[in-house]
Coordinates of C-alpha atoms in Angstrom, one line a residue:
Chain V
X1 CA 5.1 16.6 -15.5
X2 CA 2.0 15.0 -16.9
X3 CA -0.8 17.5 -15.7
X4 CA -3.7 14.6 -14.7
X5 CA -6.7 18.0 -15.4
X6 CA -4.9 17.6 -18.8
X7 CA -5.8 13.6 -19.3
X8 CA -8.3 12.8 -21.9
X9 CA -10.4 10.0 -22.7
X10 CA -7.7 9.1 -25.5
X11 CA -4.9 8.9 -23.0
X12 CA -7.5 7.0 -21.0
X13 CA -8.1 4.4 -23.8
X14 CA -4.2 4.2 -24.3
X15 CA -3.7 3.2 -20.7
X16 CA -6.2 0.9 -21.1
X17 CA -4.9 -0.5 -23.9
X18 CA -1.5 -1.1 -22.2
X19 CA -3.1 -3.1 -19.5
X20 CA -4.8 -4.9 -22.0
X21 CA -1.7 -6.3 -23.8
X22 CA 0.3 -6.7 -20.8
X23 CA -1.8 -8.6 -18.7
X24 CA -3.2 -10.8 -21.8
X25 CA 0.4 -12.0 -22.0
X26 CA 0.6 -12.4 -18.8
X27 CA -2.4 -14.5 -18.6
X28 CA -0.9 -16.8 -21.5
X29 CA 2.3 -17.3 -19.7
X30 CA 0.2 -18.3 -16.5
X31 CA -1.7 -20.5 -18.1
X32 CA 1.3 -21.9 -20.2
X33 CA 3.0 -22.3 -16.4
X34 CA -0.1 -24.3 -14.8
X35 CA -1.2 -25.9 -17.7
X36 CA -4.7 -24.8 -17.1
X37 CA -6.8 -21.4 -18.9
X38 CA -6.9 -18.2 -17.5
X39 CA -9.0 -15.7 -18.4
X40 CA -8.7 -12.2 -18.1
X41 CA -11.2 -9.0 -17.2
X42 CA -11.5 -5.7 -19.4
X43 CA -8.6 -3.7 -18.2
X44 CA -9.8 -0.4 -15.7
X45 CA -7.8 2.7 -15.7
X46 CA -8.9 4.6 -12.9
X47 CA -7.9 7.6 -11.1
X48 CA -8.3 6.8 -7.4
X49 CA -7.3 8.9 -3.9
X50 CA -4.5 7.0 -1.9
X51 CA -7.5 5.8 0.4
X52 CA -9.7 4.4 -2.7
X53 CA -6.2 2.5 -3.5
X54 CA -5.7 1.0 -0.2
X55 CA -9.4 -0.5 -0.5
X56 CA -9.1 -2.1 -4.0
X57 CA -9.1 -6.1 -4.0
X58 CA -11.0 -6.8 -1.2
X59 CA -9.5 -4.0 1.5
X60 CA -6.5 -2.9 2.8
X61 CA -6.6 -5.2 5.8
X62 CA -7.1 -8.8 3.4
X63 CA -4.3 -10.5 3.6
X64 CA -2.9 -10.8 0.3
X65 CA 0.8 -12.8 -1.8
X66 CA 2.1 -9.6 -3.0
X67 CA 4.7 -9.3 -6.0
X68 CA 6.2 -6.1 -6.5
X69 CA 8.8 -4.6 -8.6
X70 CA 10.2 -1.0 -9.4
X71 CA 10.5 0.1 -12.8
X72 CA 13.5 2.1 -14.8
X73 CA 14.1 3.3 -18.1
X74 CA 12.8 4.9 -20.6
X75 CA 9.2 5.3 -18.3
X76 CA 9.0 4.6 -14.4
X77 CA 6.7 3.1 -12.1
X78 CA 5.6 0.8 -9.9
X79 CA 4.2 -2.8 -10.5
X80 CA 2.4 -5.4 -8.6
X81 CA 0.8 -8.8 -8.8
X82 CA -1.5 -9.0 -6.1
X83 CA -3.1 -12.6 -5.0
X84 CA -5.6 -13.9 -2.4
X85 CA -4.3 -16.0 -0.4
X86 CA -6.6 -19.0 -1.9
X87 CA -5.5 -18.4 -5.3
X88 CA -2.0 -18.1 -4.5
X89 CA -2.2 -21.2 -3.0
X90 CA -4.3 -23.3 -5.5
X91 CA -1.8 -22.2 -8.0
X92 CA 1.4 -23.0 -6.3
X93 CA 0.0 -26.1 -4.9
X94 CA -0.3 -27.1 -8.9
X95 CA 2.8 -25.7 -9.7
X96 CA 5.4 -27.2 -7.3
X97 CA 2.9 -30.5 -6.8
X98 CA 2.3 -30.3 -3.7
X99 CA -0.9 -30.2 -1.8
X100 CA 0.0 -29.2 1.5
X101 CA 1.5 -26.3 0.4
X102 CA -0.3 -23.0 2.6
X103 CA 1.0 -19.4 2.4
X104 CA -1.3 -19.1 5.7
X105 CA 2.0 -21.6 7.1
X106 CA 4.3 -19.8 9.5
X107 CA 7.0 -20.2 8.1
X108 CA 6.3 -20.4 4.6
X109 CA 8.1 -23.1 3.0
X110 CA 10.9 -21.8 1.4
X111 CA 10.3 -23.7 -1.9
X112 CA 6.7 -22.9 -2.3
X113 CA 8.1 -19.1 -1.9
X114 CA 10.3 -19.1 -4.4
X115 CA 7.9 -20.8 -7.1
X116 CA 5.3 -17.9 -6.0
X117 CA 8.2 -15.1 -6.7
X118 CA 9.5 -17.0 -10.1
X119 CA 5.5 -16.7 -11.0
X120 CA 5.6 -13.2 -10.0
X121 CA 9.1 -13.0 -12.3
X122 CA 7.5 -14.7 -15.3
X123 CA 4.1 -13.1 -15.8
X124 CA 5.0 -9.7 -15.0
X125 CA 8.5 -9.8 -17.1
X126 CA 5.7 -10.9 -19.6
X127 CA 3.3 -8.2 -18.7
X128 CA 6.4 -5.4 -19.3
X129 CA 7.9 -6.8 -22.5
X130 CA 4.4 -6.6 -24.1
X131 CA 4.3 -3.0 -22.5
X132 CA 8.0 -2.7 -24.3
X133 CA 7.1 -3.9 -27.6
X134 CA 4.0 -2.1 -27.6
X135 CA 5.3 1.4 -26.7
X136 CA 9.1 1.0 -28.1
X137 CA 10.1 2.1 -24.6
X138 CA 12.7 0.4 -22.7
X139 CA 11.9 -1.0 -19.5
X140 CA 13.9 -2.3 -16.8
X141 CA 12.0 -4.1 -14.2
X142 CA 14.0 -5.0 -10.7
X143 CA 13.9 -8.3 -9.6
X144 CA 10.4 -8.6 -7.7
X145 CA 10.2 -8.9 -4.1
X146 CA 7.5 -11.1 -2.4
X147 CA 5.1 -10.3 0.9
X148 CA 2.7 -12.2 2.4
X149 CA 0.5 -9.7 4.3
X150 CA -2.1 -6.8 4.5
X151 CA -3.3 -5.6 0.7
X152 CA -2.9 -1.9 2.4
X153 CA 0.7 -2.4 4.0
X154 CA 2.2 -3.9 0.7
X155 CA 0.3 -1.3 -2.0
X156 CA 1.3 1.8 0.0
X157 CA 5.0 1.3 -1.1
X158 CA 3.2 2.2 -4.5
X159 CA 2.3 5.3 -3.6
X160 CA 5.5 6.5 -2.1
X161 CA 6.9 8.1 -5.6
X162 CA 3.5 9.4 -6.2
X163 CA 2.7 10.6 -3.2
X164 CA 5.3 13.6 -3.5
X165 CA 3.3 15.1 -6.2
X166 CA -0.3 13.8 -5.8
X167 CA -2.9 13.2 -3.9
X168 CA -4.8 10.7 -6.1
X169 CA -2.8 7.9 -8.5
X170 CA -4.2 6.7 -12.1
X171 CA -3.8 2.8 -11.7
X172 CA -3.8 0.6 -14.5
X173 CA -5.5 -2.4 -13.0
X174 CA -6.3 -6.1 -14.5
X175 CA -7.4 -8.6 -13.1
X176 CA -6.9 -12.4 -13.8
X177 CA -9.3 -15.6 -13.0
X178 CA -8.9 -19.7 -13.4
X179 CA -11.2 -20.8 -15.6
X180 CA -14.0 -22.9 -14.3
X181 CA -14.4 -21.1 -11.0
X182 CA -16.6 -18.2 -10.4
X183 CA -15.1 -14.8 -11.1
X184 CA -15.2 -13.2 -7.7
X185 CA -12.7 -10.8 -5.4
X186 CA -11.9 -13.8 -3.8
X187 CA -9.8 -15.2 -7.0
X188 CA -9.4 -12.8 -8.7
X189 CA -5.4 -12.1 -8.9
X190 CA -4.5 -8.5 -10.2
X191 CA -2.2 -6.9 -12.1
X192 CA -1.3 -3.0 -11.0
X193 CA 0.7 -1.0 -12.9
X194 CA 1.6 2.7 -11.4
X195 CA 3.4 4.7 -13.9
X196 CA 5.1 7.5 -11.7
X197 CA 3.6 11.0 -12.4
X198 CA 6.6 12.3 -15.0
X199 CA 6.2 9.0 -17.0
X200 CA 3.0 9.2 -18.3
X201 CA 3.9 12.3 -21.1
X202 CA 6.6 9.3 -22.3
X203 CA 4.1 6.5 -22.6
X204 CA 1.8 9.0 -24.6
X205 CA 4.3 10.2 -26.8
X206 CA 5.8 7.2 -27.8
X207 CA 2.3 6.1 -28.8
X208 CA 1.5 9.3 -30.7
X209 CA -1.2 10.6 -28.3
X210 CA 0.9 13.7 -26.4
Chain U
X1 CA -10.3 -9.3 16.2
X2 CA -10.1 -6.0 18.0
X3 CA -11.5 -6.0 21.5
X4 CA -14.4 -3.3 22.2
X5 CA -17.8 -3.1 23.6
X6 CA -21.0 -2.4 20.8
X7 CA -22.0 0.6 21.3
X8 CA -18.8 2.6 20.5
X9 CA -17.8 3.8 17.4
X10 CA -14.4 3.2 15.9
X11 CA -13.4 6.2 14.1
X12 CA -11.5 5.1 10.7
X13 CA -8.0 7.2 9.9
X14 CA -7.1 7.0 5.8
X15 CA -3.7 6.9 4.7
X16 CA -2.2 10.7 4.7
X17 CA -5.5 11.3 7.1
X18 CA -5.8 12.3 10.8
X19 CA -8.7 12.7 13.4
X20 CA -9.3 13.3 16.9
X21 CA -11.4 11.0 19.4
X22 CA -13.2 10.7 22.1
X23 CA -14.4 8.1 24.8
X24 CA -16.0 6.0 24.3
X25 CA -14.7 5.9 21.1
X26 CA -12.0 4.3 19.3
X27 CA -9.9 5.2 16.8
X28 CA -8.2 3.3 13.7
X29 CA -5.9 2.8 10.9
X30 CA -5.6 0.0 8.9
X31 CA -2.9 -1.8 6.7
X32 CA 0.1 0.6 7.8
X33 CA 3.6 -1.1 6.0
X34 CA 6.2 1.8 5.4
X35 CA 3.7 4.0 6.6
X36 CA 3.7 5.2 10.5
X37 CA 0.5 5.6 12.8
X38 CA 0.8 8.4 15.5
X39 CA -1.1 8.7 18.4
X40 CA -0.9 11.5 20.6
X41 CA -2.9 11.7 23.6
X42 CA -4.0 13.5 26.9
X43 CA -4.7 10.9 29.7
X44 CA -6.6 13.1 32.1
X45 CA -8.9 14.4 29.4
X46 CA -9.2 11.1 27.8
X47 CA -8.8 12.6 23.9
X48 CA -6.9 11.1 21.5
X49 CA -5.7 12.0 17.9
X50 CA -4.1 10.1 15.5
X51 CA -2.2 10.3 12.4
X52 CA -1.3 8.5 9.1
X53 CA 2.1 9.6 7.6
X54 CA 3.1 8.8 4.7
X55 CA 6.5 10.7 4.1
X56 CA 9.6 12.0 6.3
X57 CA 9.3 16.0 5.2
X58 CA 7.1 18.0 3.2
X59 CA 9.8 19.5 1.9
X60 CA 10.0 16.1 -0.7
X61 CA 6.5 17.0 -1.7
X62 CA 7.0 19.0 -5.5
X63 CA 2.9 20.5 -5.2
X64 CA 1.7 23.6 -4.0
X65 CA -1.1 22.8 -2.3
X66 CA 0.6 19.8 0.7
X67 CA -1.9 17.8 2.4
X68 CA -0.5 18.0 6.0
X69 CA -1.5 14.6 7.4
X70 CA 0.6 13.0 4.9
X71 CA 3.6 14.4 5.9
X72 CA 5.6 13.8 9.8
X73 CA 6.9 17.4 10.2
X74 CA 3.7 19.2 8.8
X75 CA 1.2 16.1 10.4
X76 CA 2.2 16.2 13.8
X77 CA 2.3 20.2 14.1
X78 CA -1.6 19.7 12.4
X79 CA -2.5 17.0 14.7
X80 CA -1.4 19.1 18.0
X81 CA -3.3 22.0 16.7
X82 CA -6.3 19.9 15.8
X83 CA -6.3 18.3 19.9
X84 CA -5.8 22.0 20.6
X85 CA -9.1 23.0 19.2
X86 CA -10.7 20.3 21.4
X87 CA -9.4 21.8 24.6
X88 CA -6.4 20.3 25.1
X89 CA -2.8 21.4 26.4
X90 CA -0.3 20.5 24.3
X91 CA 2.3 20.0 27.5
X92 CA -0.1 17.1 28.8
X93 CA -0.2 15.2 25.2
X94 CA 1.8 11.4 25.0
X95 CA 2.5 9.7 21.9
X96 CA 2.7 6.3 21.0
X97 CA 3.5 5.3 17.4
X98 CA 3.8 2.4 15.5
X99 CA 4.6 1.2 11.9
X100 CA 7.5 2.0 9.4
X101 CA 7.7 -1.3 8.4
X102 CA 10.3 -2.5 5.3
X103 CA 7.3 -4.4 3.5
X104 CA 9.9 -6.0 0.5
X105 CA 13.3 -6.7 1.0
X106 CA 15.6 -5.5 -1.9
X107 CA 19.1 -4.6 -2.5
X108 CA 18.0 -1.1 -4.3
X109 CA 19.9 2.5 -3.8
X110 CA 16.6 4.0 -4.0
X111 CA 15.5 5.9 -1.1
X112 CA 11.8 5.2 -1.2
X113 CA 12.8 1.6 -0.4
X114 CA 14.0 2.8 2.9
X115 CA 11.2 5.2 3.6
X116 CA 9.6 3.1 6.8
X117 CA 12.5 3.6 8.9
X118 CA 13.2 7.5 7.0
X119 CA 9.3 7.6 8.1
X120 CA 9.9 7.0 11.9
X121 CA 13.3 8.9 12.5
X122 CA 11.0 11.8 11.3
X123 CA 8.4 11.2 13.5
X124 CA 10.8 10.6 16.5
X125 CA 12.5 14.3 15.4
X126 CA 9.2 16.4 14.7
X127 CA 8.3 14.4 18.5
X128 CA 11.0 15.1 20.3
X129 CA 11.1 19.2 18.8
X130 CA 7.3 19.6 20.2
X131 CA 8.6 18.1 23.6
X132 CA 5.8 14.9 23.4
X133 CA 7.3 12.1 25.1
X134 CA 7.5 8.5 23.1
X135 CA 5.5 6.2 25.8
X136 CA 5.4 3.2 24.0
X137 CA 6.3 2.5 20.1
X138 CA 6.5 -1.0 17.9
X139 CA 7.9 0.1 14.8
X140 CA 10.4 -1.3 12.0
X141 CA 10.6 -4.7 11.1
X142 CA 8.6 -6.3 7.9
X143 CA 5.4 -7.1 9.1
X144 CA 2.3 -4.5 8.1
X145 CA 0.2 -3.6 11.2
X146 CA -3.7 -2.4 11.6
X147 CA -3.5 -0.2 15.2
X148 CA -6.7 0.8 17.2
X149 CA -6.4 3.3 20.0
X150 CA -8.9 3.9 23.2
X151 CA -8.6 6.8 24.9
X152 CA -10.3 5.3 27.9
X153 CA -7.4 3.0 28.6
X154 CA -4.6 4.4 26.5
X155 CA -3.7 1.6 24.9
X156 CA -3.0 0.9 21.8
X157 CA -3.5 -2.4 20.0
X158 CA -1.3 -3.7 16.9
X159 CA -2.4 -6.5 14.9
X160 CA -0.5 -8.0 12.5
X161 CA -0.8 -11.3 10.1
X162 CA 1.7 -13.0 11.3
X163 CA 2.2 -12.3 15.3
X164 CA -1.0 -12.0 16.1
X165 CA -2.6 -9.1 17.9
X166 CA -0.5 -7.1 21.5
X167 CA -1.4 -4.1 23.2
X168 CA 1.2 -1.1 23.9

């Protein structure tokens, strides 16, 4: 078990530089998707308590389009794509051409749903073979679920693993923009990445850094 | 929007946290999804705790040092003693609970995916051993849920995104 006293500003930077390739990928297959430019933030790896989690992107009561996947192999974790609501619907609105489309909508429509959760499939399958490459580790993601609701309610299934050793989680955290519209926490969508607490020692060694 | 008058502070529970209140205060948690909010209260005295949990048993937890209030067998015992402190017989205390949502729908083996409904049977259990009666609950489903309590009234109100706000 990876000791987190025992974490140095190298590991740090090594984390960092996962997010870095991961969600730069990710961000060319988004744009790729929507035909449009995306641009990406300087990766932050940050230890955080469970409460400091729950209040990243805007709070845990904003209601959120949540992506998340489990995953196995050779290192484990848990990953989500996390987007406003706004965003989410800008970007599906331009992806399934359709204008109406509103996650806010109760229901959902189906089709707009399934566009949102084959976006989540595509950029983070993109963000994780990066990570794969990068590392040499082999990754097996789950197929992602999708959840339209409270940043807190949908982030805490994060924590779950985590929770049974720690108190505070190391979150690898990116964050995403359009182009052309003012970088706030209003559109910005993010990438976290929770390595579970015994994976971190195989990340570092496969980079050299254990 | 949560109903409440100006001048009263509402008392803000963490995940894994607890706390105790009193009127004319309220007390809250926000953005609970497999997570499960307990209340447990004493209607004549007009105190109220509540609790955040996290995970069924502490027994899961692989640390020394166990933060109680993230746990339903070690949270509940902590919350009672807590209530205790502030004059309060455990014999008179009520619970309502709510939460322990399933937040993503997948067809995985693992048990964390189940852990909202794991979450309330524990809560139920650890209940049900201290001899605190369930008044009212709203738990299970997939819908996350903010809760705010007043021990004035005793009631409990549940918001969530998509059903709107209701009162237990």
């Amino acid at each position: 078990m990876m000791n987190n006293q025992k974490i140095t500003s190298l590991h740090l930077d090594v984390l960092k530089e996962i997010g870095n390739i991961g969600a730069a990928h990710a961000a060319t297959a988004l744009s790729d998707l929507l035909n449009k430019k995306i641009d990406m933030r300087v990766p932050k790896v940050e230890m955080v308590s469970f409460h400091e989690m729950m209040e990243l992107a805007g709070g845990s009561e904003k209601v959120v389009v949540g992506i998340y996947l489990r995953i196995e192999g050779d290192t484990e974790g848990s990953m989500f794509f996390i987007l406003p609501v706004e965003q989410a619907n800008r970007f599906i609105q331009r992806l399934i051409s359709d204008e109406s489309f509103n996650f806010n909508d109760n229901p959902v429509s189906e089709l707009g749903l399934s566009a949102m959760q084959e976006m989540g499939n595509i950029l983070s399958g993109s963000y994780l073979s990066a990570l794969s490459d990068f590392t040499g580790l082999k990754i097996y993601p789950t197929v992602p679920g999708i959840s339209v609701d409270m940043f807190g309610a949908i982030i805490s299934i994060g924590l779950i693993e985590i929770s049974q050793v720690s108190d505070n989680v190391i979150v690898i955290n990116t964050s995403i923009f359009e182009e052309g519209v003012e970088d706030s926490e209003e559109v910005r969508g993010h990438f976290f990445l929770l390595p579970d607490p015994d994976s971190f020692e195989s990340i570092f060694k496969a980079l050299g850094v254990s | 929007m949560m109903i409440m008058s100006k001048n009263n502070n509402v008392i803000k529970v963490g995940i894994a946290q607890m706390d105790v209140v009193k009127i004319p205060n309220t007390i809250r948690t926000s953005g609970l999804g497999s997570c499960v909010g307990v209340v447990l209260y004493d209607e004549m005295k007009k105190i109220a705790g509540m609790v955040h949990i996290m995970l069924p048993e502490s027994t899961l937890s692989r640390t020394e040092t166990v933060n109680v209030a993230k746990f339903a067998d070690t949270g509940i015992n902590a919350l009672i003693e807590m209530l205790k402190l502030e004059g309060v017989q455990a014999f008179r205390l009520k619970a309502k609970i709510a939460g322990g949502a399933q937040m993503f729908k997948f067809t995985s083996d693992k048990d964390s995916m189940r852990i909202g409904p794991r979450n309330v049977e524990a809560v139920k259990k650890e209940l049900r051993k201290n001899g605190i009666p369930i008044v009212a609950e709203d738990t299970g489903g997939n819908s996350g849920r903010t809760i705010e309590f007043n021990p004035a009234t005793c009631k409990l109100s549940i918001r969530t995104v998509n059903q709107g706000e209701s009162e237990i």
